[in-house]
Short mmCIF file of C-alpha atoms in Angstrom, two decimals:
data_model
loop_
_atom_site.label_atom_id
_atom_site.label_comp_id
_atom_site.label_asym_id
_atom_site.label_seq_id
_atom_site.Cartn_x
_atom_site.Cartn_y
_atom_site.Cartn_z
CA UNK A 3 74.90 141.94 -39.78
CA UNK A 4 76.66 145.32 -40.10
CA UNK A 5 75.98 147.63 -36.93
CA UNK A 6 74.03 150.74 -38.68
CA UNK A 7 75.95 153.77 -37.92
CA UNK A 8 75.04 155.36 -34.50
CA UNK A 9 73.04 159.32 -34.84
CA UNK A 10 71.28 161.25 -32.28
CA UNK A 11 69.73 164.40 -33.77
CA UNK A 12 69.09 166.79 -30.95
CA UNK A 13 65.18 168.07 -30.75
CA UNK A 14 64.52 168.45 -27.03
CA UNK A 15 60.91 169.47 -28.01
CA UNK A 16 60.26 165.91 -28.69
CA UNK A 17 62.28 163.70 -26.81
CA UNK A 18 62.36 165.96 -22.89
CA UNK A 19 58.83 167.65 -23.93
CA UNK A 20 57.15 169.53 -21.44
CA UNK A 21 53.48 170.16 -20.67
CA UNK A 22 53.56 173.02 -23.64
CA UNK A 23 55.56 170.80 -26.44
CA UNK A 24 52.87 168.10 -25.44
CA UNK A 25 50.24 169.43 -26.28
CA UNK A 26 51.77 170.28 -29.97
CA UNK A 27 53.09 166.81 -30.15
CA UNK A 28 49.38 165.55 -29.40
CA UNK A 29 48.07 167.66 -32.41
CA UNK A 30 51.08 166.66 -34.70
CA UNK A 31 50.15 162.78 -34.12
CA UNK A 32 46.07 163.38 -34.29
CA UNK A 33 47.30 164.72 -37.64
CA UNK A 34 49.31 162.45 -38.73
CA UNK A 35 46.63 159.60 -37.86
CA UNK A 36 43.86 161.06 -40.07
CA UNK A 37 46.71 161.33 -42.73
CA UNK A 38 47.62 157.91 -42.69
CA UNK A 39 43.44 156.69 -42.30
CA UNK A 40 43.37 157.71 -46.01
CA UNK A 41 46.04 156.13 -47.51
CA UNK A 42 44.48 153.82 -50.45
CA UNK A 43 47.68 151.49 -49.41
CA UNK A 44 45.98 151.10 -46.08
CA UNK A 45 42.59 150.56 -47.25
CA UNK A 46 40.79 147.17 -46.02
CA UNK A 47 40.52 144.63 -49.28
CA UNK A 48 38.15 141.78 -49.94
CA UNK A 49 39.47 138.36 -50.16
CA UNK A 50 36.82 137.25 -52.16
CA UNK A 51 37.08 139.56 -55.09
CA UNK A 52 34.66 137.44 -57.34
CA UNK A 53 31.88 138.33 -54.78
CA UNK A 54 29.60 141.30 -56.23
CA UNK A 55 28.78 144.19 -53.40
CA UNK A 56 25.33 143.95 -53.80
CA UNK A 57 24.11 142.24 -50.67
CA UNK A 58 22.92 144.18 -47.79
CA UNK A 59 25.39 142.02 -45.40
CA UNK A 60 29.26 141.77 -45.26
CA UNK A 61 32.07 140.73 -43.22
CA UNK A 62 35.10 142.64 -42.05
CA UNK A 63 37.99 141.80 -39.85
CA UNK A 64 41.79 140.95 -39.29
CA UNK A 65 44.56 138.26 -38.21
CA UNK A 66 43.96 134.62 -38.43
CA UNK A 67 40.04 134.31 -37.76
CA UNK A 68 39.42 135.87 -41.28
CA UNK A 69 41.14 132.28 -42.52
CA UNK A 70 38.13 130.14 -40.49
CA UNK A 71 35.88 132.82 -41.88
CA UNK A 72 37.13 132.42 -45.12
CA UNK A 73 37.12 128.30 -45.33
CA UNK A 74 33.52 128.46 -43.49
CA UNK A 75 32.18 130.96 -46.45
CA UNK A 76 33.58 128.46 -49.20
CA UNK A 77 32.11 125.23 -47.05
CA UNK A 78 28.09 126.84 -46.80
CA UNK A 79 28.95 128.18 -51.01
CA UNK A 80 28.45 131.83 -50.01
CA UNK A 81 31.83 132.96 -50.95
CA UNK A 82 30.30 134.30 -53.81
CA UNK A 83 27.66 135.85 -51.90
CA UNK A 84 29.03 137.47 -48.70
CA UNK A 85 31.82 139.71 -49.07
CA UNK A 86 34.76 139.41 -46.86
CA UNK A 87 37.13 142.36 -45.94
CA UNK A 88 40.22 142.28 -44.33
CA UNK A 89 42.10 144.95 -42.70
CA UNK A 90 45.12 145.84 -43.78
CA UNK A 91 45.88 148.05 -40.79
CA UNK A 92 43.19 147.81 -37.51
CA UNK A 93 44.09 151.67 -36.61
CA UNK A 94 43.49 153.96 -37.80
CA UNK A 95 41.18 152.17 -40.54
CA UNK A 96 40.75 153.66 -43.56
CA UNK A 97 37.95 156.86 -43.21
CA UNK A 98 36.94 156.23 -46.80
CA UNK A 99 36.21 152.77 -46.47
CA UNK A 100 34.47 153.09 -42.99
CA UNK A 101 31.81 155.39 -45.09
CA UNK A 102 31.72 153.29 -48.16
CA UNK A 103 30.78 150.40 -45.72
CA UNK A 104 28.21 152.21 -43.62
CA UNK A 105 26.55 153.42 -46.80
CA UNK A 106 26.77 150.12 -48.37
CA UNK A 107 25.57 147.56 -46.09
CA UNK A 108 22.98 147.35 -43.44
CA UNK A 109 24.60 144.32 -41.53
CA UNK A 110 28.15 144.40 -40.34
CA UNK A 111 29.62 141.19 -38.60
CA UNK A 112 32.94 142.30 -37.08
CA UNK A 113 35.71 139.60 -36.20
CA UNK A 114 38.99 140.46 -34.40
CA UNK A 115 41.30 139.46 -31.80
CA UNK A 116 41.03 140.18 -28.65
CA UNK A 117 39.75 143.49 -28.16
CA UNK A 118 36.93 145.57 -30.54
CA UNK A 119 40.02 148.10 -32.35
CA UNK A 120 37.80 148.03 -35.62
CA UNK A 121 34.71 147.78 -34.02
CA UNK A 122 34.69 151.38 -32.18
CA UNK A 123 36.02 152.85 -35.34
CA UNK A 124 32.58 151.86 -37.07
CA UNK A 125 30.18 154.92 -36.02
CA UNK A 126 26.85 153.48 -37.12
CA UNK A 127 26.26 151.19 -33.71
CA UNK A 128 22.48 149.51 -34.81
CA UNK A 129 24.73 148.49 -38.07
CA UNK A 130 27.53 146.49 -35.93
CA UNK A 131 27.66 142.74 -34.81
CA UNK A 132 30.40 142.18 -32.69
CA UNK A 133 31.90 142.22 -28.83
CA UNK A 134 30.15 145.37 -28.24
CA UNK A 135 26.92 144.60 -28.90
CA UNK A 136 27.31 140.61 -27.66
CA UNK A 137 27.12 138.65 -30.70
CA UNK A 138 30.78 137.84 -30.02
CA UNK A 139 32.00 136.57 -26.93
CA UNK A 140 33.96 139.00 -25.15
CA UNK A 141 36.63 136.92 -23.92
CA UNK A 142 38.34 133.48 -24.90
CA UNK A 143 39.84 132.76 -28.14
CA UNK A 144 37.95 132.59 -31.77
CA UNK A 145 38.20 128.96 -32.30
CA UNK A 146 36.77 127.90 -36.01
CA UNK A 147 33.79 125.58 -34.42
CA UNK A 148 32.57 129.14 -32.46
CA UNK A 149 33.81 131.06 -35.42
CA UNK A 150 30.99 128.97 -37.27
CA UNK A 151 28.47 129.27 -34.63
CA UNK A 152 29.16 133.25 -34.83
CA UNK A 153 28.28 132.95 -38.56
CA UNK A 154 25.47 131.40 -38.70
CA UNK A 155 23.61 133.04 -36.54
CA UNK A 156 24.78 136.32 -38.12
CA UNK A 157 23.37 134.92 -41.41
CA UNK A 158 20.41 133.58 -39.97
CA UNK A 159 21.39 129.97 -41.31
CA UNK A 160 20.58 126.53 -38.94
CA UNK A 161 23.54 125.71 -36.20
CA UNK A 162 25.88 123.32 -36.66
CA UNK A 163 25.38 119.71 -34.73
CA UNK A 164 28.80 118.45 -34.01
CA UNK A 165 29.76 115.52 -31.83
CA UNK A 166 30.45 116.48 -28.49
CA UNK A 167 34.29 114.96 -28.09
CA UNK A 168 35.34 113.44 -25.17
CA UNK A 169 36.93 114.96 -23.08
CA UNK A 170 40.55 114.40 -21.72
CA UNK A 171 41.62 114.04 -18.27
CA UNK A 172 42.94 118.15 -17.31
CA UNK A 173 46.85 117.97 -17.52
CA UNK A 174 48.29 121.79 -15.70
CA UNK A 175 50.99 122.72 -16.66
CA UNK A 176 54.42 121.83 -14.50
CA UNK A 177 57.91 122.49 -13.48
CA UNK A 178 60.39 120.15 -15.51
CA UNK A 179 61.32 116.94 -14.24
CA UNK A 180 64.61 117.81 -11.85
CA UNK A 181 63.52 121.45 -11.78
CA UNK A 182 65.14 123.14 -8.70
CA UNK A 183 62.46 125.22 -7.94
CA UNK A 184 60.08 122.41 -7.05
CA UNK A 185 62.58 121.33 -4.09
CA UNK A 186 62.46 124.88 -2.98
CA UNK A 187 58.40 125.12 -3.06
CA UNK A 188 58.38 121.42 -1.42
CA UNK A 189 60.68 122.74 1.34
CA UNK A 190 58.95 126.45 1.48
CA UNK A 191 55.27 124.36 2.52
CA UNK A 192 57.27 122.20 5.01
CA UNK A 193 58.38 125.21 6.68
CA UNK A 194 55.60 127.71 6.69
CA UNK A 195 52.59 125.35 6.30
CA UNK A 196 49.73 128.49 6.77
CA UNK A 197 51.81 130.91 5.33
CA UNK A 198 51.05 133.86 2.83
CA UNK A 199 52.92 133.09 -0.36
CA UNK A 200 53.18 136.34 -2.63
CA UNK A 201 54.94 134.90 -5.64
CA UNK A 202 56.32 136.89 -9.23
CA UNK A 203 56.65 136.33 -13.27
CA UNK A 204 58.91 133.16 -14.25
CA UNK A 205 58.40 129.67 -14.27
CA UNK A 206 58.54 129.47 -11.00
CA UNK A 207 54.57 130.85 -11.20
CA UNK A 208 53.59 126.95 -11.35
CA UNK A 209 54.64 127.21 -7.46
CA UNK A 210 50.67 127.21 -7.87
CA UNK A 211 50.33 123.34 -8.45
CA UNK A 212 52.44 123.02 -5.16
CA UNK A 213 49.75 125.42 -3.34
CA UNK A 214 53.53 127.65 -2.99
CA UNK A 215 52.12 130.40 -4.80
CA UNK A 216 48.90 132.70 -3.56
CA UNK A 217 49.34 136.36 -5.62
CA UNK A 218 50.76 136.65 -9.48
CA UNK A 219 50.87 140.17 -10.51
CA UNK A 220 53.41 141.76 -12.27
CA UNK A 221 57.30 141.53 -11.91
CA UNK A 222 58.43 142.67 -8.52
CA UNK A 223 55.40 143.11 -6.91
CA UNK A 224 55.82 139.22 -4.99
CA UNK A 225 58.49 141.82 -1.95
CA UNK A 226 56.48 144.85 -2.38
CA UNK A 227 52.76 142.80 -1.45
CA UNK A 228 54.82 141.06 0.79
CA UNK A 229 55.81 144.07 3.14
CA UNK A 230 52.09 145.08 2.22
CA UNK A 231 50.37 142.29 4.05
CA UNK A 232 53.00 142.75 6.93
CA UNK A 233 51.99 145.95 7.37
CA UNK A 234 48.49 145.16 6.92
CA UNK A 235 48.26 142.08 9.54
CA UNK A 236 50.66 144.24 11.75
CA UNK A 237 48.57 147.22 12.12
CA UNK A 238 45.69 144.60 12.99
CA UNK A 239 47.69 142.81 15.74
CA UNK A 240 51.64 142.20 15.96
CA UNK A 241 50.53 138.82 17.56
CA UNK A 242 48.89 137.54 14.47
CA UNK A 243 50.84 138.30 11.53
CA UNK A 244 51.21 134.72 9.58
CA UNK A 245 54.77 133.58 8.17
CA UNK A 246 55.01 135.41 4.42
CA UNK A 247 57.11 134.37 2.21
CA UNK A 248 57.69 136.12 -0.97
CA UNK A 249 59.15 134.36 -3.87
CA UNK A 250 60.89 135.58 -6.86
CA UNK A 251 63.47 134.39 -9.37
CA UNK A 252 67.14 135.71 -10.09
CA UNK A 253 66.50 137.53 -13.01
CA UNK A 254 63.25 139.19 -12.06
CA UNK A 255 65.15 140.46 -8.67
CA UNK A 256 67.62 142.22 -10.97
CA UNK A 257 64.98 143.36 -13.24
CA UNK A 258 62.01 144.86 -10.65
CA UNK A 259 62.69 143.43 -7.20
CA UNK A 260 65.81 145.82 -5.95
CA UNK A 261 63.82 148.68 -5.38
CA UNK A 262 60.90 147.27 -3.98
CA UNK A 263 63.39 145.26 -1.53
CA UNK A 264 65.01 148.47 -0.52
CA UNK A 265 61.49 149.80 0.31
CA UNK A 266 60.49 146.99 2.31
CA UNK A 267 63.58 147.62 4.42
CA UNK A 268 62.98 150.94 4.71
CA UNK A 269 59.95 150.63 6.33
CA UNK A 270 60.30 148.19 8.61
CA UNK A 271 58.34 144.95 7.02
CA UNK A 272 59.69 141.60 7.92
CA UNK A 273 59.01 138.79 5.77
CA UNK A 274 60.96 136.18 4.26
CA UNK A 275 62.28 136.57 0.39
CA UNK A 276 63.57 133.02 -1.26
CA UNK A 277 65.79 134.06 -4.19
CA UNK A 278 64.98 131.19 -6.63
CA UNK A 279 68.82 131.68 -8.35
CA UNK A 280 68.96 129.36 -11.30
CA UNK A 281 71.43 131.38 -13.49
CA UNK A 282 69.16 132.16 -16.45
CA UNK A 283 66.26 133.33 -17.37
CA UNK A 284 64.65 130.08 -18.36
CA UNK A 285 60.84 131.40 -19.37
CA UNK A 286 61.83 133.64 -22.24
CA UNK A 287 64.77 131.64 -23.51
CA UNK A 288 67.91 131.37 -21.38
CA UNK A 289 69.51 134.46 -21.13
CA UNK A 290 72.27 135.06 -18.80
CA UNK A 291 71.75 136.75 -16.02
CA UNK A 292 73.88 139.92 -14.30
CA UNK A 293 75.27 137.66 -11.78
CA UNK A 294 76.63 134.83 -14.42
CA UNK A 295 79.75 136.84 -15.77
CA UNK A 296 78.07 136.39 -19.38
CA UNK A 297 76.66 139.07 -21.66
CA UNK A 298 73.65 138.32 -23.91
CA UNK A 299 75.97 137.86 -26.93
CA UNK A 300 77.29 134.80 -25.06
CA UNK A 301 80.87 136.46 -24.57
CA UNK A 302 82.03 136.58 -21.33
CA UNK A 303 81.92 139.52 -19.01
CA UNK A 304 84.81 141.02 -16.48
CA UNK A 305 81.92 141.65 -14.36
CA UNK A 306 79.77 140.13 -12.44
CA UNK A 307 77.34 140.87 -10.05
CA UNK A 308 76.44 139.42 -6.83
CA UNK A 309 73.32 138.78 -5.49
CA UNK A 310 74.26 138.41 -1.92
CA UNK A 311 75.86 141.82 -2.17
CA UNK A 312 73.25 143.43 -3.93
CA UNK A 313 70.95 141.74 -0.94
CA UNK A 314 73.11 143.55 1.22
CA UNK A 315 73.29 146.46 -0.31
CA UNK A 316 69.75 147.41 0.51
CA UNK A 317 70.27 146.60 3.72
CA UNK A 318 69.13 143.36 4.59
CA UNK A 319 71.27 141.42 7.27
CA UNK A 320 70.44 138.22 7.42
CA UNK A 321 71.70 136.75 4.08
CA UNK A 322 71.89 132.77 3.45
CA UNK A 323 72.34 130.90 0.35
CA UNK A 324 72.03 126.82 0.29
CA UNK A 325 71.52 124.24 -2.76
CA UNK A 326 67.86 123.21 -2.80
CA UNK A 327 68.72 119.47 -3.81
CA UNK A 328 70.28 119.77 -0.30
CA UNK A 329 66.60 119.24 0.68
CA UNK A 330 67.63 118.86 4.82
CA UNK A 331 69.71 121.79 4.89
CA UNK A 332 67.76 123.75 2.92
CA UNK A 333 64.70 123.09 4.91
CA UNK A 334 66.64 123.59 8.50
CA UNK A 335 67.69 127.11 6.64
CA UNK A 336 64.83 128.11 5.94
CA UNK A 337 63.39 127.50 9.79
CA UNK A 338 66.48 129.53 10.97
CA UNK A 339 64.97 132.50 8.72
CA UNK A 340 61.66 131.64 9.77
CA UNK A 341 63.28 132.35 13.37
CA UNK A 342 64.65 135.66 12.53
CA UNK A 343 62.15 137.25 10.77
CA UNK A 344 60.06 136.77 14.23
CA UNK A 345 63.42 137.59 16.65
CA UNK A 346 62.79 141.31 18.32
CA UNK A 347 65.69 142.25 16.55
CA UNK A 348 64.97 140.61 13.47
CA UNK A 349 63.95 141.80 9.89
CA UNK A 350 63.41 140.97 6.41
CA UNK A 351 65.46 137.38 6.27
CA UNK A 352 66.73 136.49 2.40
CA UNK A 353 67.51 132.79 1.66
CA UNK A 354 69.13 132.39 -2.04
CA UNK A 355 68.05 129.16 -3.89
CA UNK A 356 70.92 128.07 -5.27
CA UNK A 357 71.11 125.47 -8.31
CA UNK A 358 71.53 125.78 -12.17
CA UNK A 359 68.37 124.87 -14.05
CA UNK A 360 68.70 121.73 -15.83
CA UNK A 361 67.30 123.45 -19.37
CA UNK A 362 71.02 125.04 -19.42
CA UNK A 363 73.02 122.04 -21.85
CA UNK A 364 76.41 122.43 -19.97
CA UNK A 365 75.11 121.52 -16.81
CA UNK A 366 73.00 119.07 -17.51
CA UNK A 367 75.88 117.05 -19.34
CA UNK A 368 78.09 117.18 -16.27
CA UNK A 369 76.20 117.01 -13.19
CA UNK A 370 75.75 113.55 -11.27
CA UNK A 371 72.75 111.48 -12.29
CA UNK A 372 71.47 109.33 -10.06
CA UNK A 373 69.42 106.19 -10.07
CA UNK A 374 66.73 106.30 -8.62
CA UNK A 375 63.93 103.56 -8.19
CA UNK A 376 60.78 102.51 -5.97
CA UNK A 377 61.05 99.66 -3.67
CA UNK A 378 57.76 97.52 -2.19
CA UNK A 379 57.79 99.76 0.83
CA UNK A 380 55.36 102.18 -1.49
CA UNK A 381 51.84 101.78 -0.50
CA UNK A 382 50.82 104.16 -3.02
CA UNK A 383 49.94 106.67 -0.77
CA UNK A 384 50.20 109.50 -3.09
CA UNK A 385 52.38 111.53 -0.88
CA UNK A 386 55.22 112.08 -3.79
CA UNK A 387 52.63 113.19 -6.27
CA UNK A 388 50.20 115.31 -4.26
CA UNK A 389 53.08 117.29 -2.63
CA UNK A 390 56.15 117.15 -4.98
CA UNK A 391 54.83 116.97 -8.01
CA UNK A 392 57.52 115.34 -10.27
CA UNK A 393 56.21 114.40 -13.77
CA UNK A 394 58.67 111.45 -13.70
CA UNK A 395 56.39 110.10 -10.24
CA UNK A 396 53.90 107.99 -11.92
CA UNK A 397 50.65 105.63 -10.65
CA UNK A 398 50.54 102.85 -11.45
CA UNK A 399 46.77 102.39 -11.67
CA UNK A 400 45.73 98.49 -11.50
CA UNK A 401 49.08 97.78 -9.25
CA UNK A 402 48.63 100.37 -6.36
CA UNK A 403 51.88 101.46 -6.74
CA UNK A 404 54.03 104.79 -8.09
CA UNK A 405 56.81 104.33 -10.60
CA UNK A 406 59.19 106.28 -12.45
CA UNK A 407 59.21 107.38 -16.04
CA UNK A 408 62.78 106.85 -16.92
CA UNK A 409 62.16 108.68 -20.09
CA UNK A 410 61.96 112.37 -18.16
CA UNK A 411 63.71 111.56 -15.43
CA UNK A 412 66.73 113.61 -14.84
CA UNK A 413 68.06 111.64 -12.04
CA UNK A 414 68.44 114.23 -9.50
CA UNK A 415 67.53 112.17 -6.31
CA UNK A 416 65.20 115.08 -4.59
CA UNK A 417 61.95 112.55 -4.22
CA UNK A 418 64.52 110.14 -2.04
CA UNK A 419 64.06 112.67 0.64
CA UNK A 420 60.23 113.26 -0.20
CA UNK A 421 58.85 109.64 0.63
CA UNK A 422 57.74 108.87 4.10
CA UNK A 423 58.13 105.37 3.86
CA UNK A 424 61.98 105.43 2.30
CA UNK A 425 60.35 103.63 -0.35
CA UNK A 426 62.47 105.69 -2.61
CA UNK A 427 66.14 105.03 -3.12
CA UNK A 428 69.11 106.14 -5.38
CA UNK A 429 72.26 104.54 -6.35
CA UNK A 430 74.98 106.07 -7.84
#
């Protein structure tokens, strides 16, 4: 693809506006809205166009769910009967065609994902069935069986029996098999079993299953609620602030976590930050991260930059990295930071995570698989699946007994240090 050629036309009225050139902007783009609302290339069109306009219902509304409503009008033979419009354009929608449909029909079913755009464009409210007025559900997705149910009562016609299915056994979501992140949350409740766990956005957000994770809320915000509840158990008593540990990935602590570590230092919190550093950002599709030496092209980079001295940058002192597959190390690590964060001279203590995640190709091709299998010492007790949580850790259910799924298992030896009983071993 040719690069397009690179022009910056100087108008500081738009692009540094201040209160004045606002306020002239916010006219400009009211104006330009009511333009475009009466555009005939915007206008809402019927995708029924054999069906006469001379009913006193219709139908209007956009994206996929106009498909169910579409296939449900043809199934009941009313396609002929109820007209169907679809909007071209949610907002603004066409001004001509709002009045031609207020003047036309007394009945208005309104279908849309997820929030009412169209609907609080239509004035005429006693007209309207939709989320507003509760004939569609205001949250949850429009499915075709409620799609139907929606319908029919809208057209007054009998509901639909349909078979109840049965339903299957709930399946959450999971880390991978081999995932390093599970070692790290395994090791993280060993540690700091009644512990506060303000976690971030990544994958590692399924810390949940491993009761790692308490708070979700937006990138960054696992330090800064961290040095929140310090500061709010501290000002309660200093002798009965819990262990907090805030987790966060490598990419998200480039992206939002800096500042809100350097704020945290600042004033005085003390908590404990694991640095889940897995080189990549795995959730949105493995791009490198600042720290890899590789730009997003692929090519490689004559920087890099380092967590650890980014860590110490803001002015955090203690400063440990260890490989979470190193399960025994990792977990007497994390008890030293335990240990400073409560020292008198002590502060915020930052354990790095280290270990490539096993969705990047190159790794996976070269790093030592082990084999791994259950011996009779297992008893079944559950212990590997209730607290590590690796897909490839299956029951057995008529032999009281866990075994592995060599299908997804990546061979990376972690539950051998998980089983009480040593019932699980690894060769080479």
């Amino acid at each position: 693809i040719e690069p397009k050629e690179a022009l910056f036309e100087k108008e500081p009225t738009r692009w540094a506006a201040t209160p004045k050139f606002r306020f002239l902007l916010h006219k400009a783009l009211n104006e330009k809205l009511e333009k475009i609302s009466r555009l005939e290339k915007f206008k809402p069109e019927k995708m029924n166009p054999g069906c006469k306009e001379n009913g006193s219902s219709c139908i209007l509304g956009s994206g996929v769910v106009l498909t169910y409503v579409w296939e449900i009008l043809r199934d009941l033979g009313l396609l002929d009967t109820i007209p169907l419009y679809r909007a071209k354009m949610p907002f603004p929608l066409n001004n001509v065609f709002i009045d031609f449909l207020l003047e036309k029909y007394d009945r208005i079913l309104v279908l849309e994902e997820t929030y009412p755009v169209i609907e609080q464009q239509l004035r005429d409210r006693f007209k309207i069935f939709g989320r507003l007025n509760g004939h569609v559900p205001e949250e949850g997705e429009l499915l075709p069986e409620i799609v139907e149910d929606i319908m029919t009562t809208f057209l007054g016609l009998p509901q639909v029996k349909r078979p109840v299915p049965e339903q299957a056994p709930p399946r959450r979501p999971t880390l991978c098999p081999g995932c390093p992140h599970r070692a790290s949350f395994y090791a993280l409740r060993k540690v700091f079993r009644k512990g506060i766990y303000p976690g971030d956005i990544g994958c590692y957000t399924l810390g949940l299953n491993l009761e790692a994770v308490d708070t979700v809320l937006c990138m960054g915000a696992a330090i800064s609620q961290a040095a929140g509840f310090y500061h709010s158990f501290k000002n309660n008593s200093e002798d009965e602030v819990p262990d907090i540990v805030a987790t966060i990935g490598d990419s998200t602590f480039f992206h939002s976590g800096i500042p809100a570590l350097i704020n945290a230092v600042v004033e005085g919190a003390r908590f404990v930050l694991l640095i889940l550093d897995n080189s990549t950002t795995a959730m949105t599709g493995n791009q490198p991260t600042p720290a890899t030496g590789k730009r997003a092209s692929g090519e490689i980079s004559d920087k890099k930059v380092s967590i650890n001295k980014v860590v110490e940058a803001c002015g955090v002192e203690f400063v440990r990295e260890e490989d979470p597959y190193n399960l025994k190390n990792f977990i007497e690590l994390l008890k030293e930071a335990r240990e400073y964060v409560r020292a008198p001279d002590g502060g915020i203590a930052v354990v790095i995570a280290k270990h490539p995640c096993l969705m990047d190709r190159d790794y996976r091709q070269q790093m030592t698989k082990l084999k791994v299998r259950i011996t009779d010492k297992c008893k079944s007790c559950h212990y590997c699946i209730d607290n590590f949580e690796c897909p490839a850790l299956v029951e057995v259910p008529d032999e009281d007994r866990v075994t592995i799924d060599y299908s997804i298992c990546t061979g990376c030896g972690v539950c051998v240090s998980v089983c009480p009983r040593k019932a699980i071993v690894a060769e080479t």
